[in-house]
Amino acid sequence: MVKDFSWLRAEPHGIYIVPASCWIDPAQPVDSALITHGHADHARGGHGTVMATPATLAIMALRYGDQALARTIEYGERLRLPGGVDATFLPAGHVLGSAQILLEHAGERILVTGDYKRRRDPTCPPFTAVPCDILVTEATFALPVFRHPPVEHEIARLIDARAANPNRCLLLGAYALGKAQRIIAELRLAGYSDPIWLHGALERMCRLYEAFGASLGELRLVSEARKDDLAGQIVLCPPGSLNDRWSRRLPDPLTAMASGWMRVRQRARQRNVELPLIISDHADWDELTGTIDEIDPVETWITHGREDALIRWCALHGRRARALALAGYDDEDD
Amino acid sequence: MERFAGLLDALVYTRSRNAKLKLVADYLRDTRDPDRGWALAALTEALDFPAVKPSTVRALLMERVDPVLFQLSREYVGDTAETASLLWPDPPAFGTPPTVAEAVDTLTHMTRLNAMVELAGLLDRLDAAGRFALLKMATGAMRIGISARLAKLAFAQAFAVSIDDVEEYWHGQMPPYRALFAWAADGAAPPVAEHVPHFRPFMLAQPFDGMEITMAEFAAEWKWDGIRVQIVHVASEVGGETRLYSRSGDDISKAFPEIVNAMRLPCVLDGELMVRGNHQGGAEGGAASFNALQQRLGRKTVSARMLADYPAFVRLYDMLSNGADDLRPLRWEQRRLALESLVPRLDPARFDISELIPVATLAELAAFRERARDDEIEGVMLKRRDSAYLAGRRAGLWYKWKRDPLLVDCVLMYAQRGSGKRSSFYSDFTFGCWTDDPDRGGELLPVGKAYFGFSDEELKWLDSYVRRHTVNRFGPVRETDRSLVLEIAFDSVHVSKRHKSGVAMRFPRIHRIRTDKPANEADLIATLRSMIRDAPL
Ligand SMILES: [Zn+2]
Ligand SMILES: [Zn+2]
């Protein structure tokens, strides 16, 4: 039998599993959705049945309130969907609760990675590579200029900058889900034991991570600090607050930002960042291409990001690939 | 090289001018000769390595990276040197990085034959930041917001010397500026170039915002639309030498031999370089439009035809020195008298004086300024009668009062990614006007392109609008659904054979985003045509 994989379709608003009438990370409300992870461009509110890992469901509940019909799927658990489709959730190593979804139907295997990375992350289990026919991969950092340095290296730069500026407050912009908690956990692994100060918008997600077992050490809220408490301290805030009025309360802030985009100078400049830290929760170029090599699928489908470059790489390496035109994913967010 | 690379990176990420000054000053104070001199030259883009071109860097990369991947990376990063520094493979182990002086020496001795090998050898000894610094230096395009002026200020600050002295002594000095450092850092005698027609820094005007001033304390004159120049002549036994400098201090003598040859008196004059015509200021004004001058700019040699078709002259504003006498400390009105007595001795075909506008009140001047548009003059200048000639833009002394811009409503048609810090934004906008009433079958034709006029907030908004309203892509260009009206401000509009619409704007910029206005209500090309003031070219 010729494999045609027509049972999985890329629609403008998500990946549609035809026999199961079920979507993966749909951008619009649908009756039945599998959600890879809690980032807002993948997990949206308003669906009917939502199937996701316990942590992802907890994150969605925190953001959108309880979902109408939530179904918990553990990593490795095989879920039988209508129409003879099996779905298995596997760790993606992206953020807490993040999953790849392995779909099996009529002897064909399609792996949807969602967002993923291959680097260490103390806050979530590592990416598991499994064999498949079709690999549906993200491509957020799919340009050969994106090579994230080791995270220890960037954390050391953060700690050094803090030591070199004892009178300034080190204000670090980091996304509220994933990046902030990973950086705190990495700081703790590097032996940083002082309290870490939070913008109010980060608090609930940090508490959620702790409830799922992350060790984040002593966290304090900026709203409860006196101005001079914060000199020489590390303060985390969402990227959007780096340059807004909120940051005026801080003593002479040294603005840092943790993101894979910081590899490109002009991107850091756009953010008005003095200390760009290249820390990403997405796979870099070597991880993306290495993962395709490792999984060695028959064909690679590319969802969102810089698909042109990854398609070119596949062509140069004799691999079949195509871009799925998906709308609504916001790759600026990491 | 690591220190220099560190300085470059710190400069890239520092917005505040004072912080930048301090970074450069600290570097100059704490680094030895000749590295600091070479670094200073690199920062101010005063180095030129003819063997290394951006195309050399590209070719070098092509040997190691797929051309398509390179191109995609280059488009994203927005800068060839940075792209190359990021794509260059780290060697298994780094050797000793080169000093700035060693890098300069190697670059200087490169030929086009060995450039690829030699440059690769240097790159292999550097990390990504070092590679970036090296490639920026080698290709001579720093673009990190360090103007020559800022570098000189930093130099003055580093060694606590006066900026005016730095400006004066700097000119005619060559990298690595050992004599300058010896003077500023070690108290040696200042380097002076007495028999060289060297450049003096210009005095500049601030924009006038209509504040209350006492008109009696000021003189008013027209702001002519050419380029500001300085003519310097020094006498010598063999007949003397004349040079013509642009505002940035570039020597543009070769492009305007008729001006250079006409000057025979030892002096330094400040004026506006223009082409003869009857566009600005009417027949008596005697100057052609800026477009005409553009035919003459940027040329290495000038044909007899060019000289005949676009004869240049200088309209004089000021006199900086008379023979060996430095007039700059004098009051403006004293310098003006000196200039007025000099002008009759000059060739009238090449030099005339910028007439003063006889007004007693600001209101009268405002009326003159309104008329400026009919006369195609950029605006008016206000100069304090007691002002010494001081380098740079000084508060309260000279003002420029431009006439208000013209406005037209256009429709956004195409957007292209910017370069440099805007490389990830769609920031270059092409807009059009209607050939006829759109309800009667009129079409949009592009009438111009604007890269500025918007705030960062508006840029973000425009970028996201473009992404959401794309109907077609052509490489880095996106075609939009032609739904957005932009109010475009511009200084003037001219007939153009190069544009399908037949018109070209000068200094178009986005004045307002008119989300309130439907696209079919944007202006017709005929409206733009009616604003054309110049004689058909
Ligand atoms: Zn994500
Ligand atoms: Zn994503």
PDB file of C-alpha atoms in Angstrom, chain A residues 64-308:
ATOM      1  CA  TYR A  64      -8.174  30.864  30.591  1.00  0.00           C
ATOM      2  CA  GLY A  65      -9.982  29.307  33.565  1.00  0.00           C
ATOM      3  CA  ASP A  66     -11.001  25.656  33.639  1.00  0.00           C
ATOM      4  CA  GLN A  67     -11.547  24.106  30.211  1.00  0.00           C
ATOM      5  CA  ALA A  68     -15.016  22.707  29.523  1.00  0.00           C
ATOM      6  CA  LEU A  69     -13.897  19.147  28.923  1.00  0.00           C
ATOM      7  CA  ALA A  70     -10.299  18.595  29.877  1.00  0.00           C
ATOM      8  CA  ARG A  71      -8.719  15.232  29.365  1.00  0.00           C
ATOM      9  CA  THR A  72      -5.365  14.565  31.009  1.00  0.00           C
ATOM     10  CA  ILE A  73      -2.763  12.638  29.035  1.00  0.00           C
ATOM     11  CA  GLU A  74       0.471  11.539  30.694  1.00  0.00           C
ATOM     12  CA  TYR A  75       3.728  11.335  28.794  1.00  0.00           C
ATOM     13  CA  GLY A  76       3.945   7.972  27.064  1.00  0.00           C
ATOM     14  CA  GLU A  77       0.209   7.313  27.393  1.00  0.00           C
ATOM     15  CA  ARG A  78      -1.462   6.149  24.219  1.00  0.00           C
ATOM     16  CA  LEU A  79      -4.760   7.790  23.532  1.00  0.00           C
ATOM     17  CA  ARG A  80      -7.269   6.256  21.144  1.00  0.00           C
ATOM     18  CA  LEU A  81      -9.001   8.948  19.063  1.00  0.00           C
ATOM     19  CA  PRO A  82     -12.056   8.346  16.839  1.00  0.00           C
ATOM     20  CA  GLY A  83     -11.397   7.023  13.335  1.00  0.00           C
ATOM     21  CA  GLY A  84      -8.626   4.654  14.375  1.00  0.00           C
ATOM     22  CA  VAL A  85      -6.003   7.260  15.229  1.00  0.00           C
ATOM     23  CA  ASP A  86      -3.677   6.732  18.182  1.00  0.00           C
ATOM     24  CA  ALA A  87      -1.992   9.711  19.812  1.00  0.00           C
ATOM     25  CA  THR A  88       0.970   9.424  22.168  1.00  0.00           C
ATOM     26  CA  PHE A  89       2.325  12.450  24.040  1.00  0.00           C
ATOM     27  CA  LEU A  90       6.135  12.523  24.360  1.00  0.00           C
ATOM     28  CA  PRO A  91       8.345  15.069  26.159  1.00  0.00           C
ATOM     29  CA  ALA A  92       9.433  17.980  23.935  1.00  0.00           C
ATOM     30  CA  GLY A  93      11.844  19.624  26.374  1.00  0.00           C
ATOM     31  CA  HIS A  94      10.380  23.071  25.525  1.00  0.00           C
ATOM     32  CA  VAL A  95       8.590  24.191  28.720  1.00  0.00           C
ATOM     33  CA  LEU A  96       6.831  22.508  31.640  1.00  0.00           C
ATOM     34  CA  GLY A  97       4.233  20.104  30.256  1.00  0.00           C
ATOM     35  CA  SER A  98       5.346  20.504  26.638  1.00  0.00           C
ATOM     36  CA  ALA A  99       4.741  17.483  24.446  1.00  0.00           C
ATOM     37  CA  GLN A 100       5.358  16.172  20.988  1.00  0.00           C
ATOM     38  CA  ILE A 101       2.438  14.219  19.655  1.00  0.00           C
ATOM     39  CA  LEU A 102       3.031  10.943  17.857  1.00  0.00           C
ATOM     40  CA  LEU A 103       0.063  10.047  15.640  1.00  0.00           C
ATOM     41  CA  GLU A 104      -0.415   6.530  14.305  1.00  0.00           C
ATOM     42  CA  HIS A 105      -3.020   5.542  11.760  1.00  0.00           C
ATOM     43  CA  ALA A 106      -3.237   2.718   9.269  1.00  0.00           C
ATOM     44  CA  GLY A 107       0.374   1.732   9.850  1.00  0.00           C
ATOM     45  CA  GLU A 108       1.649   5.273   9.298  1.00  0.00           C
ATOM     46  CA  ARG A 109       3.470   7.317  11.934  1.00  0.00           C
ATOM     47  CA  ILE A 110       3.536  11.098  12.054  1.00  0.00           C
ATOM     48  CA  LEU A 111       5.402  12.942  14.795  1.00  0.00           C
ATOM     49  CA  VAL A 112       4.341  16.534  15.510  1.00  0.00           C
ATOM     50  CA  THR A 113       7.093  18.103  17.600  1.00  0.00           C
ATOM     51  CA  GLY A 114       5.304  21.289  18.579  1.00  0.00           C
ATOM     52  CA  ASP A 115       7.969  23.650  19.928  1.00  0.00           C
ATOM     53  CA  TYR A 116      11.015  21.826  21.234  1.00  0.00           C
ATOM     54  CA  LYS A 117      14.645  22.033  22.241  1.00  0.00           C
ATOM     55  CA  ARG A 118      17.437  19.562  22.872  1.00  0.00           C
ATOM     56  CA  ARG A 119      19.327  21.503  25.545  1.00  0.00           C
ATOM     57  CA  ARG A 120      19.105  20.740  29.199  1.00  0.00           C
ATOM     58  CA  ASP A 121      16.252  22.309  31.111  1.00  0.00           C
ATOM     59  CA  PRO A 122      15.912  21.617  34.827  1.00  0.00           C
ATOM     60  CA  THR A 123      12.181  22.391  34.698  1.00  0.00           C
ATOM     61  CA  CYS A 124      11.000  19.779  32.215  1.00  0.00           C
ATOM     62  CA  PRO A 125      11.892  16.283  31.000  1.00  0.00           C
ATOM     63  CA  PRO A 126      14.128  16.086  27.903  1.00  0.00           C
ATOM     64  CA  PHE A 127      12.990  15.630  24.290  1.00  0.00           C
ATOM     65  CA  THR A 128      12.582  12.008  23.280  1.00  0.00           C
ATOM     66  CA  ALA A 129      13.374  11.113  19.696  1.00  0.00           C
ATOM     67  CA  VAL A 130      11.172   8.380  18.227  1.00  0.00           C
ATOM     68  CA  PRO A 131      11.129   6.951  14.706  1.00  0.00           C
ATOM     69  CA  CYS A 132       8.393   8.149  12.357  1.00  0.00           C
ATOM     70  CA  ASP A 133       7.504   8.438   8.666  1.00  0.00           C
ATOM     71  CA  ILE A 134       6.684  12.130   8.739  1.00  0.00           C
ATOM     72  CA  LEU A 135       8.345  14.568  11.064  1.00  0.00           C
ATOM     73  CA  VAL A 136       6.356  17.761  11.555  1.00  0.00           C
ATOM     74  CA  THR A 137       8.884  20.174  13.012  1.00  0.00           C
ATOM     75  CA  GLU A 138       8.979  23.780  14.117  1.00  0.00           C
ATOM     76  CA  ALA A 139      11.541  26.114  12.539  1.00  0.00           C
ATOM     77  CA  THR A 140      11.627  29.150  14.820  1.00  0.00           C
ATOM     78  CA  PHE A 141      15.434  29.444  14.770  1.00  0.00           C
ATOM     79  CA  ALA A 142      16.025  27.722  11.459  1.00  0.00           C
ATOM     80  CA  LEU A 143      18.868  29.853  10.173  1.00  0.00           C
ATOM     81  CA  PRO A 144      22.504  28.816  10.438  1.00  0.00           C
ATOM     82  CA  VAL A 145      23.277  32.067  12.278  1.00  0.00           C
ATOM     83  CA  PHE A 146      21.304  30.791  15.232  1.00  0.00           C
ATOM     84  CA  ARG A 147      23.595  28.746  17.431  1.00  0.00           C
ATOM     85  CA  HIS A 148      22.677  29.127  21.064  1.00  0.00           C
ATOM     86  CA  PRO A 149      25.730  29.089  23.339  1.00  0.00           C
ATOM     87  CA  PRO A 150      25.728  26.764  26.376  1.00  0.00           C
ATOM     88  CA  VAL A 151      23.205  28.017  28.930  1.00  0.00           C
ATOM     89  CA  GLU A 152      25.853  27.907  31.719  1.00  0.00           C
ATOM     90  CA  HIS A 153      27.878  30.419  29.722  1.00  0.00           C
ATOM     91  CA  GLU A 154      24.992  32.879  29.517  1.00  0.00           C
ATOM     92  CA  ILE A 155      24.042  32.409  33.180  1.00  0.00           C
ATOM     93  CA  ALA A 156      27.670  33.145  34.101  1.00  0.00           C
ATOM     94  CA  ARG A 157      27.490  36.405  32.108  1.00  0.00           C
ATOM     95  CA  LEU A 158      24.362  37.348  34.049  1.00  0.00           C
ATOM     96  CA  ILE A 159      26.019  36.639  37.404  1.00  0.00           C
ATOM     97  CA  ASP A 160      29.173  38.532  36.313  1.00  0.00           C
ATOM     98  CA  ALA A 161      27.163  41.567  35.205  1.00  0.00           C
ATOM     99  CA  ARG A 162      25.434  41.632  38.536  1.00  0.00           C
ATOM    100  CA  ALA A 163      28.759  41.514  40.380  1.00  0.00           C
ATOM    101  CA  ALA A 164      30.239  44.251  38.184  1.00  0.00           C
ATOM    102  CA  ASN A 165      27.310  46.601  38.844  1.00  0.00           C
ATOM    103  CA  PRO A 166      26.657  46.416  42.578  1.00  0.00           C
ATOM    104  CA  ASN A 167      24.630  49.649  42.587  1.00  0.00           C
ATOM    105  CA  ARG A 168      22.411  48.833  39.655  1.00  0.00           C
ATOM    106  CA  CYS A 169      19.397  46.606  39.570  1.00  0.00           C
ATOM    107  CA  LEU A 170      19.764  43.843  37.007  1.00  0.00           C
ATOM    108  CA  LEU A 171      16.432  43.775  35.228  1.00  0.00           C
ATOM    109  CA  LEU A 172      15.999  40.683  33.105  1.00  0.00           C
ATOM    110  CA  GLY A 173      13.151  40.311  30.634  1.00  0.00           C
ATOM    111  CA  ALA A 174      12.011  36.711  30.253  1.00  0.00           C
ATOM    112  CA  TYR A 175       8.797  35.156  29.014  1.00  0.00           C
ATOM    113  CA  ALA A 176       6.377  34.374  31.787  1.00  0.00           C
ATOM    114  CA  LEU A 177       5.929  30.739  30.857  1.00  0.00           C
ATOM    115  CA  GLY A 178       9.080  28.674  30.719  1.00  0.00           C
ATOM    116  CA  LYS A 179      11.947  31.084  30.231  1.00  0.00           C
ATOM    117  CA  ALA A 180      11.583  32.839  33.586  1.00  0.00           C
ATOM    118  CA  GLN A 181      11.412  29.592  35.558  1.00  0.00           C
ATOM    119  CA  ARG A 182      14.220  27.966  33.612  1.00  0.00           C
ATOM    120  CA  ILE A 183      16.524  30.913  34.275  1.00  0.00           C
ATOM    121  CA  ILE A 184      15.705  30.902  37.974  1.00  0.00           C
ATOM    122  CA  ALA A 185      16.367  27.155  38.126  1.00  0.00           C
ATOM    123  CA  GLU A 186      19.642  27.586  36.206  1.00  0.00           C
ATOM    124  CA  LEU A 187      20.731  30.406  38.525  1.00  0.00           C
ATOM    125  CA  ARG A 188      20.114  28.079  41.466  1.00  0.00           C
ATOM    126  CA  LEU A 189      22.126  25.313  39.782  1.00  0.00           C
ATOM    127  CA  ALA A 190      24.943  27.828  39.333  1.00  0.00           C
ATOM    128  CA  GLY A 191      24.930  28.398  43.082  1.00  0.00           C
ATOM    129  CA  TYR A 192      23.097  31.732  43.124  1.00  0.00           C
ATOM    130  CA  SER A 193      21.230  31.704  46.430  1.00  0.00           C
ATOM    131  CA  ASP A 194      20.109  35.330  46.945  1.00  0.00           C
ATOM    132  CA  PRO A 195      16.403  36.077  46.660  1.00  0.00           C
ATOM    133  CA  ILE A 196      15.241  36.590  43.092  1.00  0.00           C
ATOM    134  CA  TRP A 197      12.715  39.383  42.616  1.00  0.00           C
ATOM    135  CA  LEU A 198       9.673  39.051  40.406  1.00  0.00           C
ATOM    136  CA  HIS A 199       7.341  41.341  38.532  1.00  0.00           C
ATOM    137  CA  GLY A 200       3.834  40.470  39.724  1.00  0.00           C
ATOM    138  CA  ALA A 201       2.917  38.976  36.332  1.00  0.00           C
ATOM    139  CA  LEU A 202       5.434  36.159  36.807  1.00  0.00           C
ATOM    140  CA  GLU A 203       4.411  35.040  40.245  1.00  0.00           C
ATOM    141  CA  ARG A 204       1.544  32.662  39.553  1.00  0.00           C
ATOM    142  CA  MET A 205       3.419  30.754  36.854  1.00  0.00           C
ATOM    143  CA  CYS A 206       6.432  30.355  39.149  1.00  0.00           C
ATOM    144  CA  ARG A 207       4.163  28.996  41.886  1.00  0.00           C
ATOM    145  CA  LEU A 208       2.627  26.585  39.375  1.00  0.00           C
ATOM    146  CA  TYR A 209       6.079  25.347  38.391  1.00  0.00           C
ATOM    147  CA  GLU A 210       6.901  24.819  42.065  1.00  0.00           C
ATOM    148  CA  ALA A 211       3.683  22.865  42.507  1.00  0.00           C
ATOM    149  CA  PHE A 212       4.933  20.611  39.697  1.00  0.00           C
ATOM    150  CA  GLY A 213       8.227  20.094  41.514  1.00  0.00           C
ATOM    151  CA  ALA A 214      10.591  22.837  40.296  1.00  0.00           C
ATOM    152  CA  SER A 215      13.083  24.186  42.878  1.00  0.00           C
ATOM    153  CA  LEU A 216      13.171  27.939  42.407  1.00  0.00           C
ATOM    154  CA  GLY A 217      14.558  29.016  45.799  1.00  0.00           C
ATOM    155  CA  GLU A 218      13.519  32.237  47.495  1.00  0.00           C
ATOM    156  CA  LEU A 219      11.306  34.412  45.295  1.00  0.00           C
ATOM    157  CA  ARG A 220      10.141  37.891  46.287  1.00  0.00           C
ATOM    158  CA  LEU A 221       7.829  40.415  44.694  1.00  0.00           C
ATOM    159  CA  VAL A 222       9.118  43.786  43.495  1.00  0.00           C
ATOM    160  CA  SER A 223       5.857  45.340  44.681  1.00  0.00           C
ATOM    161  CA  GLU A 224       6.879  44.481  48.235  1.00  0.00           C
ATOM    162  CA  ALA A 225      10.402  45.888  47.967  1.00  0.00           C
ATOM    163  CA  ARG A 226      11.719  49.276  48.954  1.00  0.00           C
ATOM    164  CA  LYS A 227      13.683  50.889  46.157  1.00  0.00           C
ATOM    165  CA  ASP A 228      17.071  50.438  47.804  1.00  0.00           C
ATOM    166  CA  ASP A 229      16.385  46.729  48.448  1.00  0.00           C
ATOM    167  CA  LEU A 230      16.846  46.166  44.719  1.00  0.00           C
ATOM    168  CA  ALA A 231      20.304  47.607  44.075  1.00  0.00           C
ATOM    169  CA  GLY A 232      22.588  44.736  43.109  1.00  0.00           C
ATOM    170  CA  GLN A 233      19.638  42.355  42.834  1.00  0.00           C
ATOM    171  CA  ILE A 234      18.295  40.299  39.958  1.00  0.00           C
ATOM    172  CA  VAL A 235      14.737  41.215  38.986  1.00  0.00           C
ATOM    173  CA  LEU A 236      12.729  39.252  36.426  1.00  0.00           C
ATOM    174  CA  CYS A 237       9.892  40.767  34.444  1.00  0.00           C
ATOM    175  CA  PRO A 238       7.972  39.985  31.243  1.00  0.00           C
ATOM    176  CA  PRO A 239       9.790  41.435  28.185  1.00  0.00           C
ATOM    177  CA  GLY A 240       7.009  43.960  27.673  1.00  0.00           C
ATOM    178  CA  SER A 241       7.736  45.575  31.027  1.00  0.00           C
ATOM    179  CA  LEU A 242      11.448  46.140  30.356  1.00  0.00           C
ATOM    180  CA  ASN A 243      10.978  49.635  29.034  1.00  0.00           C
ATOM    181  CA  ASP A 244       7.629  50.635  30.463  1.00  0.00           C
ATOM    182  CA  ARG A 245       6.796  52.834  33.382  1.00  0.00           C
ATOM    183  CA  TRP A 246       6.885  49.932  35.790  1.00  0.00           C
ATOM    184  CA  SER A 247      10.669  49.730  35.529  1.00  0.00           C
ATOM    185  CA  ARG A 248      11.084  53.339  36.674  1.00  0.00           C
ATOM    186  CA  ARG A 249      10.707  52.263  40.273  1.00  0.00           C
ATOM    187  CA  LEU A 250      13.949  50.287  40.023  1.00  0.00           C
ATOM    188  CA  PRO A 251      17.335  51.751  40.975  1.00  0.00           C
ATOM    189  CA  ASP A 252      19.323  52.450  37.768  1.00  0.00           C
ATOM    190  CA  PRO A 253      18.240  49.237  36.007  1.00  0.00           C
ATOM    191  CA  LEU A 254      20.664  47.415  33.730  1.00  0.00           C
ATOM    192  CA  THR A 255      18.380  45.939  31.133  1.00  0.00           C
ATOM    193  CA  ALA A 256      18.943  42.339  30.098  1.00  0.00           C
ATOM    194  CA  MET A 257      16.848  40.057  27.954  1.00  0.00           C
ATOM    195  CA  ALA A 258      16.970  36.287  27.592  1.00  0.00           C
ATOM    196  CA  SER A 259      16.007  35.080  24.141  1.00  0.00           C
ATOM    197  CA  GLY A 260      17.408  33.216  21.176  1.00  0.00           C
ATOM    198  CA  TRP A 261      16.892  36.372  19.097  1.00  0.00           C
ATOM    199  CA  MET A 262      19.578  38.095  21.144  1.00  0.00           C
ATOM    200  CA  ARG A 263      22.122  36.368  18.937  1.00  0.00           C
ATOM    201  CA  VAL A 264      21.432  39.091  16.370  1.00  0.00           C
ATOM    202  CA  ARG A 265      22.666  42.496  17.508  1.00  0.00           C
ATOM    203  CA  GLN A 266      19.962  44.552  15.906  1.00  0.00           C
ATOM    204  CA  ARG A 267      17.258  42.478  17.544  1.00  0.00           C
ATOM    205  CA  ALA A 268      18.778  43.205  20.927  1.00  0.00           C
ATOM    206  CA  ARG A 269      18.978  46.883  20.014  1.00  0.00           C
ATOM    207  CA  GLN A 270      15.299  46.973  19.138  1.00  0.00           C
ATOM    208  CA  ARG A 271      14.594  45.870  22.677  1.00  0.00           C
ATOM    209  CA  ASN A 272      16.861  48.537  24.148  1.00  0.00           C
ATOM    210  CA  VAL A 273      18.808  45.775  25.818  1.00  0.00           C
ATOM    211  CA  GLU A 274      22.214  46.420  27.371  1.00  0.00           C
ATOM    212  CA  LEU A 275      22.925  42.811  28.238  1.00  0.00           C
ATOM    213  CA  PRO A 276      21.567  40.373  25.669  1.00  0.00           C
ATOM    214  CA  LEU A 277      21.526  36.774  26.890  1.00  0.00           C
ATOM    215  CA  ILE A 278      21.171  34.094  24.272  1.00  0.00           C
ATOM    216  CA  ILE A 279      18.918  31.638  26.050  1.00  0.00           C
ATOM    217  CA  SER A 280      16.156  29.973  24.112  1.00  0.00           C
ATOM    218  CA  ASP A 281      13.559  27.286  24.681  1.00  0.00           C
ATOM    219  CA  HIS A 282      13.574  26.471  20.977  1.00  0.00           C
ATOM    220  CA  ALA A 283      15.959  24.265  19.061  1.00  0.00           C
ATOM    221  CA  ASP A 284      18.765  26.150  17.351  1.00  0.00           C
ATOM    222  CA  TRP A 285      20.003  25.392  13.824  1.00  0.00           C
ATOM    223  CA  ASP A 286      22.220  22.517  14.907  1.00  0.00           C
ATOM    224  CA  GLU A 287      19.481  21.010  17.057  1.00  0.00           C
ATOM    225  CA  LEU A 288      16.881  21.275  14.288  1.00  0.00           C
ATOM    226  CA  THR A 289      19.068  19.735  11.618  1.00  0.00           C
ATOM    227  CA  GLY A 290      20.538  17.198  14.073  1.00  0.00           C
ATOM    228  CA  THR A 291      17.043  16.105  15.077  1.00  0.00           C
ATOM    229  CA  ILE A 292      15.992  15.570  11.466  1.00  0.00           C
ATOM    230  CA  ASP A 293      19.149  13.505  10.937  1.00  0.00           C
ATOM    231  CA  GLU A 294      18.576  11.527  14.094  1.00  0.00           C
ATOM    232  CA  ILE A 295      14.908  10.753  13.485  1.00  0.00           C
ATOM    233  CA  ASP A 296      15.567  10.261   9.773  1.00  0.00           C
ATOM    234  CA  PRO A 297      11.953  10.548   8.586  1.00  0.00           C
ATOM    235  CA  VAL A 298      10.776   9.817   5.050  1.00  0.00           C
ATOM    236  CA  GLU A 299       9.592  13.390   4.793  1.00  0.00           C
ATOM    237  CA  THR A 300       9.809  16.527   6.939  1.00  0.00           C
ATOM    238  CA  TRP A 301       6.973  19.019   7.198  1.00  0.00           C
ATOM    239  CA  ILE A 302       7.817  22.417   8.586  1.00  0.00           C
ATOM    240  CA  THR A 303       5.272  24.381  10.567  1.00  0.00           C
ATOM    241  CA  HIS A 304       6.366  27.818  11.662  1.00  0.00           C
ATOM    242  CA  GLY A 305       9.430  29.974  11.607  1.00  0.00           C
ATOM    243  CA  ARG A 306      12.095  30.281   8.926  1.00  0.00           C
ATOM    244  CA  GLU A 307      10.922  27.355   6.842  1.00  0.00           C
ATOM    245  CA  ASP A 308      12.779  28.448   3.675  1.00  0.00           C
TER     246      ASP A 308
END
